[in-house]
């Protein structure tokens, strides 16, 4: 399985090498933890430029679930750190994510889909024994219908999950970012329609696989 490859080479990685000595040690260790995560082979992941105003320190990754030349799902995961702590976070770290994928019409019609998608996130975290707090988010579906010269296209529905949570801080005030990244990538794979890796958490609700490398 592929490892999440990050680096401290430039500002796009969230840590400017010229200022690395001013970056708090817990944040540097948390970022290093992300780089050590072992992920499913369907995941392609790279560092990207993080937002500048959400916290004093930030690191961002973008990922896609790829089947051949088709992206089945994509998303972004941002690690935020405020050494002084943040009242709304109840901690010094926060993980923020956006995940999205296109759905087949029969999937989009399922009224329980938003609740199921949220359970994929919480279940993936809990299956790894991760403690977290202040979880919040939205599950949004948007439909597109085509007319005129595009009228031959099938209607399409995209689902989007926006979420954030506070990871429990471990030794030295550093959360287990590798495990959190693995859980997030499992959410990305499930929304893409891939089967969850065993052993599956019995508390996680799974929908029938709709597409992917195992079902052309």
Short mmCIF file of N, CA and C in Angstrom, two decimals, residues 26-193:
data_model
loop_
_atom_site.label_atom_id
_atom_site.label_comp_id
_atom_site.label_asym_id
_atom_site.label_seq_id
_atom_site.Cartn_x
_atom_site.Cartn_y
_atom_site.Cartn_z
N UNK A 26 5.13 20.00 18.63
CA UNK A 26 3.97 19.10 18.47
C UNK A 26 3.39 19.14 17.06
N UNK A 27 3.36 20.32 16.44
CA UNK A 27 2.82 20.41 15.08
C UNK A 27 3.74 19.70 14.09
N UNK A 28 5.04 19.89 14.24
CA UNK A 28 5.97 19.21 13.33
C UNK A 28 5.84 17.69 13.46
N UNK A 29 5.69 17.21 14.68
CA UNK A 29 5.54 15.76 14.88
C UNK A 29 4.21 15.26 14.33
N UNK A 30 3.17 16.08 14.46
CA UNK A 30 1.87 15.68 13.91
C UNK A 30 1.93 15.57 12.39
N UNK A 31 2.63 16.49 11.75
CA UNK A 31 2.78 16.44 10.29
C UNK A 31 3.61 15.24 9.89
N UNK A 32 4.67 14.96 10.62
CA UNK A 32 5.49 13.78 10.34
C UNK A 32 4.66 12.52 10.46
N UNK A 33 3.73 12.50 11.41
CA UNK A 33 2.85 11.34 11.55
C UNK A 33 1.99 11.13 10.32
N UNK A 34 1.50 12.20 9.73
CA UNK A 34 0.73 12.08 8.49
C UNK A 34 1.54 11.42 7.40
N UNK A 35 2.80 11.76 7.32
CA UNK A 35 3.65 11.23 6.26
C UNK A 35 3.91 9.74 6.42
N UNK A 36 3.74 9.22 7.63
CA UNK A 36 4.03 7.81 7.88
C UNK A 36 2.82 6.90 7.72
N UNK A 37 1.67 7.48 7.43
CA UNK A 37 0.46 6.66 7.31
C UNK A 37 0.57 5.72 6.12
N UNK A 38 0.08 4.49 6.30
CA UNK A 38 0.03 3.50 5.21
C UNK A 38 -1.40 3.43 4.71
N UNK A 39 -1.57 3.65 3.42
CA UNK A 39 -2.90 3.82 2.86
C UNK A 39 -3.20 2.78 1.78
N UNK A 40 -4.48 2.67 1.43
CA UNK A 40 -4.90 1.73 0.40
C UNK A 40 -4.30 2.12 -0.95
N UNK A 41 -4.02 1.13 -1.80
CA UNK A 41 -3.36 1.42 -3.09
C UNK A 41 -4.22 2.24 -4.04
N UNK A 42 -5.54 2.28 -3.82
CA UNK A 42 -6.39 3.08 -4.70
C UNK A 42 -6.28 4.57 -4.43
N UNK A 43 -5.63 4.94 -3.33
CA UNK A 43 -5.53 6.34 -2.92
C UNK A 43 -4.30 7.00 -3.54
N UNK A 44 -4.51 8.14 -4.17
CA UNK A 44 -3.41 9.00 -4.61
C UNK A 44 -3.47 10.27 -3.76
N UNK A 45 -2.36 10.61 -3.12
CA UNK A 45 -2.39 11.69 -2.13
C UNK A 45 -1.15 12.57 -2.26
N UNK A 46 -1.35 13.87 -2.08
CA UNK A 46 -0.25 14.83 -2.20
C UNK A 46 -0.49 16.00 -1.25
N UNK A 47 0.57 16.65 -0.80
CA UNK A 47 0.40 17.88 -0.03
C UNK A 47 -0.09 19.00 -0.94
N UNK A 48 -0.82 19.93 -0.36
CA UNK A 48 -1.32 21.08 -1.11
C UNK A 48 -1.24 22.30 -0.20
N UNK A 49 -1.40 23.46 -0.78
CA UNK A 49 -1.28 24.68 0.01
C UNK A 49 -2.42 24.78 1.00
N UNK A 50 -2.13 24.97 2.29
CA UNK A 50 -3.20 25.04 3.29
C UNK A 50 -3.78 26.44 3.38
N UNK A 51 -4.95 26.58 3.99
CA UNK A 51 -5.50 27.92 4.24
C UNK A 51 -4.62 28.67 5.24
N UNK A 52 -4.64 29.98 5.14
CA UNK A 52 -3.72 30.79 5.93
C UNK A 52 -4.34 31.39 7.19
N UNK A 53 -5.64 31.46 7.27
CA UNK A 53 -6.26 32.24 8.34
C UNK A 53 -7.08 31.42 9.34
N UNK A 54 -7.10 30.12 9.19
CA UNK A 54 -7.91 29.31 10.10
C UNK A 54 -7.20 29.06 11.44
N UNK A 55 -5.88 29.05 11.42
CA UNK A 55 -5.10 28.77 12.63
C UNK A 55 -3.68 29.26 12.40
N UNK A 56 -2.90 29.42 13.48
CA UNK A 56 -1.51 29.86 13.30
C UNK A 56 -0.68 28.89 12.46
N UNK A 57 -1.00 27.60 12.51
CA UNK A 57 -0.24 26.60 11.76
C UNK A 57 -1.23 25.65 11.07
N UNK A 58 -0.93 25.33 9.81
CA UNK A 58 -1.83 24.46 9.05
C UNK A 58 -1.04 23.64 8.05
N UNK A 59 -1.54 22.45 7.79
CA UNK A 59 -0.96 21.53 6.81
C UNK A 59 -2.12 20.88 6.08
N UNK A 60 -2.02 20.72 4.76
CA UNK A 60 -3.14 20.21 3.99
C UNK A 60 -2.70 19.12 3.03
N UNK A 61 -3.58 18.14 2.85
CA UNK A 61 -3.40 17.06 1.89
C UNK A 61 -4.62 17.00 0.99
N UNK A 62 -4.41 16.68 -0.29
CA UNK A 62 -5.51 16.40 -1.18
C UNK A 62 -5.35 14.98 -1.69
N UNK A 63 -6.48 14.28 -1.84
CA UNK A 63 -6.42 12.87 -2.22
C UNK A 63 -7.55 12.54 -3.17
N UNK A 64 -7.35 11.48 -3.92
CA UNK A 64 -8.39 10.97 -4.83
C UNK A 64 -8.36 9.45 -4.79
N UNK A 65 -9.54 8.85 -4.95
CA UNK A 65 -9.66 7.41 -5.14
C UNK A 65 -9.70 7.17 -6.64
N UNK A 66 -8.72 6.43 -7.16
CA UNK A 66 -8.53 6.32 -8.60
C UNK A 66 -8.75 4.88 -9.06
N UNK A 67 -9.55 4.73 -10.11
CA UNK A 67 -9.75 3.45 -10.78
C UNK A 67 -9.35 3.64 -12.23
N UNK A 68 -8.17 3.17 -12.59
CA UNK A 68 -7.66 3.41 -13.94
C UNK A 68 -7.41 4.89 -14.13
N UNK A 69 -8.17 5.52 -15.04
CA UNK A 69 -8.02 6.95 -15.26
C UNK A 69 -9.20 7.73 -14.71
N UNK A 70 -10.05 7.06 -13.97
CA UNK A 70 -11.25 7.71 -13.42
C UNK A 70 -11.08 7.99 -11.94
N UNK A 71 -11.39 9.23 -11.54
CA UNK A 71 -11.42 9.58 -10.13
C UNK A 71 -12.81 9.26 -9.59
N UNK A 72 -12.90 8.33 -8.65
CA UNK A 72 -14.19 7.94 -8.09
C UNK A 72 -14.63 8.87 -6.98
N UNK A 73 -13.68 9.48 -6.30
CA UNK A 73 -13.97 10.42 -5.22
C UNK A 73 -12.71 11.24 -4.97
N UNK A 74 -12.88 12.41 -4.41
CA UNK A 74 -11.72 13.22 -4.06
C UNK A 74 -12.02 14.00 -2.80
N UNK A 75 -10.97 14.53 -2.19
CA UNK A 75 -11.18 15.27 -0.96
C UNK A 75 -9.93 15.97 -0.51
N UNK A 76 -10.10 16.71 0.58
CA UNK A 76 -9.01 17.49 1.16
C UNK A 76 -9.08 17.34 2.66
N UNK A 77 -7.93 17.14 3.29
CA UNK A 77 -7.83 17.05 4.74
C UNK A 77 -6.85 18.10 5.23
N UNK A 78 -7.28 18.91 6.21
CA UNK A 78 -6.45 19.99 6.73
C UNK A 78 -6.21 19.76 8.21
N UNK A 79 -4.96 19.83 8.61
CA UNK A 79 -4.57 19.75 10.01
C UNK A 79 -4.28 21.16 10.50
N UNK A 80 -5.03 21.59 11.52
CA UNK A 80 -4.84 22.92 12.10
C UNK A 80 -4.23 22.80 13.49
N UNK A 81 -3.43 23.80 13.87
CA UNK A 81 -2.83 23.79 15.20
C UNK A 81 -2.74 25.21 15.74
N UNK A 82 -3.25 25.38 16.94
CA UNK A 82 -3.13 26.64 17.68
C UNK A 82 -2.54 26.31 19.04
N UNK A 83 -1.24 26.62 19.25
CA UNK A 83 -0.59 26.25 20.52
C UNK A 83 -1.30 26.81 21.75
N UNK A 84 -2.00 27.91 21.60
CA UNK A 84 -2.70 28.52 22.73
C UNK A 84 -4.04 27.85 23.00
N UNK A 85 -4.44 26.94 22.13
CA UNK A 85 -5.74 26.31 22.28
C UNK A 85 -6.83 27.15 21.66
N UNK A 86 -7.93 26.51 21.37
CA UNK A 86 -9.06 27.18 20.72
C UNK A 86 -10.33 26.79 21.47
N UNK A 87 -11.09 27.80 21.88
CA UNK A 87 -12.26 27.53 22.72
C UNK A 87 -13.25 26.60 22.04
N UNK A 88 -13.47 26.79 20.74
CA UNK A 88 -14.45 25.95 20.04
C UNK A 88 -13.94 24.53 19.82
N UNK A 89 -12.61 24.38 19.72
CA UNK A 89 -12.04 23.05 19.48
C UNK A 89 -11.98 22.21 20.75
N UNK A 90 -11.78 22.87 21.91
CA UNK A 90 -11.48 22.16 23.16
C UNK A 90 -10.18 21.38 23.00
N UNK A 91 -9.19 22.00 22.41
CA UNK A 91 -7.89 21.37 22.18
C UNK A 91 -7.01 22.30 21.38
N UNK A 92 -5.82 21.82 21.03
CA UNK A 92 -4.89 22.65 20.25
C UNK A 92 -4.81 22.21 18.80
N UNK A 93 -5.41 21.06 18.46
CA UNK A 93 -5.42 20.56 17.08
C UNK A 93 -6.87 20.44 16.60
N UNK A 94 -7.04 20.54 15.28
CA UNK A 94 -8.33 20.34 14.66
C UNK A 94 -8.12 19.77 13.27
N UNK A 95 -8.94 18.81 12.89
CA UNK A 95 -8.93 18.25 11.53
C UNK A 95 -10.19 18.71 10.81
N UNK A 96 -10.00 19.19 9.59
CA UNK A 96 -11.10 19.72 8.77
C UNK A 96 -11.06 19.02 7.43
N UNK A 97 -12.22 18.61 6.92
CA UNK A 97 -12.22 17.85 5.67
C UNK A 97 -13.35 18.24 4.74
N UNK A 98 -13.11 18.02 3.48
CA UNK A 98 -14.12 18.07 2.43
C UNK A 98 -13.94 16.81 1.59
N UNK A 99 -15.01 16.04 1.40
CA UNK A 99 -14.99 14.83 0.59
C UNK A 99 -16.17 14.89 -0.38
N UNK A 100 -15.97 14.48 -1.62
CA UNK A 100 -17.08 14.52 -2.58
C UNK A 100 -16.95 13.39 -3.60
N UNK A 101 -18.11 13.00 -4.13
CA UNK A 101 -18.17 11.94 -5.14
C UNK A 101 -19.48 12.06 -5.90
N UNK A 102 -19.50 11.51 -7.11
CA UNK A 102 -20.73 11.47 -7.89
C UNK A 102 -21.46 10.17 -7.59
N UNK A 103 -22.79 10.26 -7.47
CA UNK A 103 -23.61 9.11 -7.12
C UNK A 103 -24.40 8.60 -8.31
N UNK A 104 -24.67 7.31 -8.29
CA UNK A 104 -25.62 6.75 -9.23
C UNK A 104 -27.03 7.17 -8.79
N UNK A 105 -27.99 7.28 -9.73
CA UNK A 105 -29.34 7.77 -9.38
C UNK A 105 -30.02 6.99 -8.26
N UNK A 106 -29.87 5.66 -8.27
CA UNK A 106 -30.54 4.87 -7.24
C UNK A 106 -29.94 5.12 -5.86
N UNK A 107 -28.65 5.44 -5.82
CA UNK A 107 -28.03 5.77 -4.54
C UNK A 107 -28.51 7.12 -4.04
N UNK A 108 -28.61 8.08 -4.96
CA UNK A 108 -29.03 9.42 -4.58
C UNK A 108 -30.45 9.45 -4.04
N UNK A 109 -31.27 8.47 -4.44
CA UNK A 109 -32.66 8.44 -4.01
C UNK A 109 -32.84 7.86 -2.61
N UNK A 110 -31.80 7.32 -2.02
CA UNK A 110 -31.91 6.71 -0.69
C UNK A 110 -32.05 7.81 0.36
N UNK A 111 -33.18 7.87 1.10
CA UNK A 111 -33.38 8.94 2.07
C UNK A 111 -32.44 8.86 3.27
N UNK A 112 -31.85 7.69 3.51
CA UNK A 112 -30.95 7.52 4.65
C UNK A 112 -29.49 7.80 4.30
N UNK A 113 -29.23 8.18 3.05
CA UNK A 113 -27.85 8.34 2.60
C UNK A 113 -27.06 9.34 3.45
N UNK A 114 -27.58 10.53 3.79
CA UNK A 114 -26.78 11.44 4.61
C UNK A 114 -26.35 10.85 5.95
N UNK A 115 -27.29 10.18 6.64
CA UNK A 115 -26.94 9.56 7.93
C UNK A 115 -25.89 8.46 7.76
N UNK A 116 -26.03 7.68 6.69
CA UNK A 116 -25.07 6.61 6.44
C UNK A 116 -23.68 7.18 6.18
N UNK A 117 -23.60 8.22 5.37
CA UNK A 117 -22.30 8.82 5.06
C UNK A 117 -21.63 9.37 6.32
N UNK A 118 -22.41 9.97 7.20
CA UNK A 118 -21.83 10.47 8.44
C UNK A 118 -21.33 9.31 9.30
N UNK A 119 -22.07 8.19 9.29
CA UNK A 119 -21.63 7.03 10.07
C UNK A 119 -20.34 6.44 9.53
N UNK A 120 -20.08 6.61 8.22
CA UNK A 120 -18.81 6.14 7.67
C UNK A 120 -17.64 6.87 8.31
N UNK A 121 -17.79 8.18 8.52
CA UNK A 121 -16.70 8.95 9.14
C UNK A 121 -16.52 8.56 10.60
N UNK A 122 -17.59 8.62 11.38
CA UNK A 122 -17.45 8.32 12.80
C UNK A 122 -17.07 6.86 13.02
N UNK A 123 -17.62 5.95 12.19
CA UNK A 123 -17.28 4.55 12.33
C UNK A 123 -15.83 4.26 12.00
N UNK A 124 -15.28 4.94 10.97
CA UNK A 124 -13.88 4.74 10.61
C UNK A 124 -12.95 5.20 11.73
N UNK A 125 -13.31 6.29 12.40
CA UNK A 125 -12.50 6.77 13.53
C UNK A 125 -12.58 5.80 14.71
N UNK A 126 -13.80 5.39 15.03
CA UNK A 126 -14.00 4.52 16.19
C UNK A 126 -13.43 3.13 15.95
N UNK A 127 -13.44 2.64 14.70
CA UNK A 127 -12.89 1.32 14.41
C UNK A 127 -11.40 1.27 14.68
N UNK A 128 -10.73 2.42 14.66
CA UNK A 128 -9.29 2.49 14.95
C UNK A 128 -9.01 2.87 16.39
N UNK A 129 -10.07 2.90 17.21
CA UNK A 129 -9.90 3.22 18.62
C UNK A 129 -9.54 4.66 18.88
N UNK A 130 -9.88 5.54 17.94
CA UNK A 130 -9.52 6.95 18.07
C UNK A 130 -10.55 7.69 18.91
N UNK A 131 -10.06 8.48 19.84
CA UNK A 131 -10.92 9.35 20.65
C UNK A 131 -10.89 10.74 20.04
N UNK A 132 -12.07 11.33 19.91
CA UNK A 132 -12.15 12.66 19.31
C UNK A 132 -13.32 13.41 19.95
N UNK A 133 -13.35 14.71 19.75
CA UNK A 133 -14.41 15.52 20.32
C UNK A 133 -14.87 16.60 19.38
N UNK A 134 -15.98 17.22 19.75
CA UNK A 134 -16.52 18.38 19.04
C UNK A 134 -16.69 18.12 17.54
N UNK A 135 -17.14 16.93 17.18
CA UNK A 135 -17.34 16.62 15.76
C UNK A 135 -18.56 17.35 15.23
N UNK A 136 -18.44 17.89 14.04
CA UNK A 136 -19.57 18.58 13.41
C UNK A 136 -19.40 18.51 11.90
N UNK A 137 -20.49 18.68 11.18
CA UNK A 137 -20.36 18.64 9.73
C UNK A 137 -21.68 18.67 9.02
N UNK A 138 -21.62 18.63 7.71
CA UNK A 138 -22.80 18.62 6.85
C UNK A 138 -22.62 17.58 5.76
N UNK A 139 -23.73 17.01 5.33
CA UNK A 139 -23.75 16.13 4.16
C UNK A 139 -24.73 16.75 3.17
N UNK A 140 -24.24 17.09 1.99
CA UNK A 140 -25.02 17.83 1.01
C UNK A 140 -25.08 17.06 -0.30
N UNK A 141 -26.27 17.01 -0.91
CA UNK A 141 -26.41 16.42 -2.23
C UNK A 141 -26.92 17.47 -3.20
N UNK A 142 -26.31 17.53 -4.39
CA UNK A 142 -26.71 18.48 -5.42
C UNK A 142 -26.92 17.73 -6.72
N UNK A 143 -28.08 17.96 -7.36
CA UNK A 143 -28.42 17.27 -8.60
C UNK A 143 -28.27 18.19 -9.80
N UNK A 144 -27.84 17.63 -10.93
CA UNK A 144 -27.72 18.36 -12.18
C UNK A 144 -28.55 17.66 -13.25
N UNK A 145 -29.36 18.43 -13.97
CA UNK A 145 -30.14 17.92 -15.08
C UNK A 145 -29.72 18.68 -16.33
N UNK A 146 -29.64 17.99 -17.44
CA UNK A 146 -29.06 18.57 -18.66
C UNK A 146 -30.13 18.75 -19.73
N UNK A 147 -29.99 19.85 -20.49
CA UNK A 147 -30.99 20.20 -21.50
C UNK A 147 -30.31 20.69 -22.77
N UNK A 148 -31.08 20.79 -23.83
CA UNK A 148 -30.58 21.29 -25.09
C UNK A 148 -29.50 20.38 -25.65
N UNK A 149 -28.38 20.97 -26.02
CA UNK A 149 -27.28 20.20 -26.58
C UNK A 149 -26.69 19.19 -25.64
N UNK A 150 -26.99 19.32 -24.33
CA UNK A 150 -26.49 18.37 -23.33
C UNK A 150 -27.57 17.39 -22.90
N UNK A 151 -28.71 17.42 -23.58
CA UNK A 151 -29.85 16.65 -23.14
C UNK A 151 -29.65 15.15 -23.12
N UNK A 152 -28.64 14.63 -23.82
CA UNK A 152 -28.41 13.19 -23.82
C UNK A 152 -27.70 12.70 -22.57
N UNK A 153 -27.16 13.62 -21.80
CA UNK A 153 -26.46 13.21 -20.58
C UNK A 153 -27.46 12.78 -19.51
N UNK A 154 -27.07 11.79 -18.74
CA UNK A 154 -27.89 11.34 -17.63
C UNK A 154 -27.84 12.36 -16.50
N UNK A 155 -28.94 12.52 -15.77
CA UNK A 155 -28.88 13.37 -14.57
C UNK A 155 -27.78 12.88 -13.64
N UNK A 156 -27.15 13.80 -12.96
CA UNK A 156 -26.04 13.46 -12.08
C UNK A 156 -26.27 14.07 -10.70
N UNK A 157 -25.86 13.35 -9.67
CA UNK A 157 -25.96 13.85 -8.29
C UNK A 157 -24.59 13.73 -7.63
N UNK A 158 -24.14 14.81 -7.05
CA UNK A 158 -22.87 14.80 -6.32
C UNK A 158 -23.16 14.92 -4.83
N UNK A 159 -22.45 14.11 -4.05
CA UNK A 159 -22.56 14.20 -2.60
C UNK A 159 -21.29 14.83 -2.06
N UNK A 160 -21.45 15.64 -1.04
CA UNK A 160 -20.31 16.36 -0.46
C UNK A 160 -20.41 16.29 1.06
N UNK A 161 -19.33 15.88 1.68
CA UNK A 161 -19.26 15.83 3.14
C UNK A 161 -18.24 16.86 3.60
N UNK A 162 -18.69 17.76 4.45
CA UNK A 162 -17.79 18.71 5.12
C UNK A 162 -17.84 18.39 6.61
N UNK A 163 -16.68 18.24 7.22
CA UNK A 163 -16.66 17.85 8.63
C UNK A 163 -15.40 18.36 9.31
N UNK A 164 -15.47 18.42 10.63
CA UNK A 164 -14.28 18.74 11.42
C UNK A 164 -14.41 18.08 12.78
N UNK A 165 -13.28 17.78 13.38
CA UNK A 165 -13.27 17.15 14.70
C UNK A 165 -11.94 17.43 15.38
N UNK A 166 -11.94 17.30 16.69
CA UNK A 166 -10.74 17.54 17.50
C UNK A 166 -10.14 16.20 17.90
N UNK A 167 -8.95 15.87 17.40
CA UNK A 167 -8.32 14.60 17.78
C UNK A 167 -7.76 14.66 19.19
N UNK A 168 -7.87 13.54 19.90
CA UNK A 168 -7.28 13.49 21.24
C UNK A 168 -5.77 13.58 21.14
N UNK A 169 -5.19 14.41 22.00
CA UNK A 169 -3.74 14.59 21.99
C UNK A 169 -3.08 13.53 22.87
N UNK A 170 -2.03 12.93 22.35
CA UNK A 170 -1.33 11.88 23.06
C UNK A 170 -0.06 12.38 23.72
N UNK A 171 0.97 11.55 23.72
CA UNK A 171 2.24 11.89 24.36
C UNK A 171 2.83 13.14 23.71
N UNK A 172 3.25 14.08 24.54
CA UNK A 172 3.83 15.31 24.02
C UNK A 172 2.82 16.23 23.38
N UNK A 173 1.53 15.98 23.62
CA UNK A 173 0.50 16.82 23.04
C UNK A 173 0.28 16.58 21.56
N UNK A 174 0.68 15.40 21.05
CA UNK A 174 0.60 15.11 19.62
C UNK A 174 -0.48 14.06 19.37
N UNK A 175 -1.47 14.33 18.51
CA UNK A 175 -2.47 13.31 18.17
C UNK A 175 -1.89 12.26 17.23
N UNK A 176 -2.58 11.13 17.15
CA UNK A 176 -2.16 10.05 16.24
C UNK A 176 -2.67 10.39 14.84
N UNK A 177 -1.95 11.28 14.18
CA UNK A 177 -2.42 11.77 12.88
C UNK A 177 -2.39 10.69 11.80
N UNK A 178 -1.48 9.74 11.90
CA UNK A 178 -1.45 8.66 10.91
C UNK A 178 -2.74 7.87 10.94
N UNK A 179 -3.25 7.55 12.14
CA UNK A 179 -4.50 6.80 12.25
C UNK A 179 -5.69 7.63 11.79
N UNK A 180 -5.68 8.92 12.08
CA UNK A 180 -6.77 9.78 11.63
C UNK A 180 -6.77 9.89 10.11
N UNK A 181 -5.59 9.97 9.51
CA UNK A 181 -5.52 10.01 8.05
C UNK A 181 -6.02 8.70 7.44
N UNK A 182 -5.66 7.58 8.03
CA UNK A 182 -6.14 6.29 7.53
C UNK A 182 -7.65 6.20 7.61
N UNK A 183 -8.23 6.68 8.71
CA UNK A 183 -9.68 6.67 8.86
C UNK A 183 -10.34 7.56 7.81
N UNK A 184 -9.75 8.72 7.58
CA UNK A 184 -10.31 9.64 6.58
C UNK A 184 -10.26 9.02 5.19
N UNK A 185 -9.17 8.34 4.87
CA UNK A 185 -9.06 7.70 3.56
C UNK A 185 -10.05 6.55 3.41
N UNK A 186 -10.39 5.89 4.52
CA UNK A 186 -11.41 4.85 4.45
C UNK A 186 -12.77 5.46 4.12
N UNK A 187 -13.06 6.63 4.71
CA UNK A 187 -14.28 7.36 4.34
C UNK A 187 -14.28 7.67 2.85
N UNK A 188 -13.16 8.15 2.35
CA UNK A 188 -13.04 8.49 0.93
C UNK A 188 -13.30 7.26 0.06
N UNK A 189 -12.77 6.11 0.47
CA UNK A 189 -12.97 4.89 -0.32
C UNK A 189 -14.42 4.41 -0.25
N UNK A 190 -15.06 4.55 0.90
CA UNK A 190 -16.45 4.10 1.01
C UNK A 190 -17.39 4.97 0.19
N UNK A 191 -17.16 6.28 0.20
CA UNK A 191 -18.03 7.15 -0.60
C UNK A 191 -17.78 6.93 -2.09
N UNK A 192 -16.58 6.42 -2.44
CA UNK A 192 -16.28 6.08 -3.83
C UNK A 192 -16.92 4.77 -4.26
N UNK A 193 -17.41 3.98 -3.29
CA UNK A 193 -18.06 2.72 -3.61
C UNK A 193 -17.20 1.50 -3.41
#
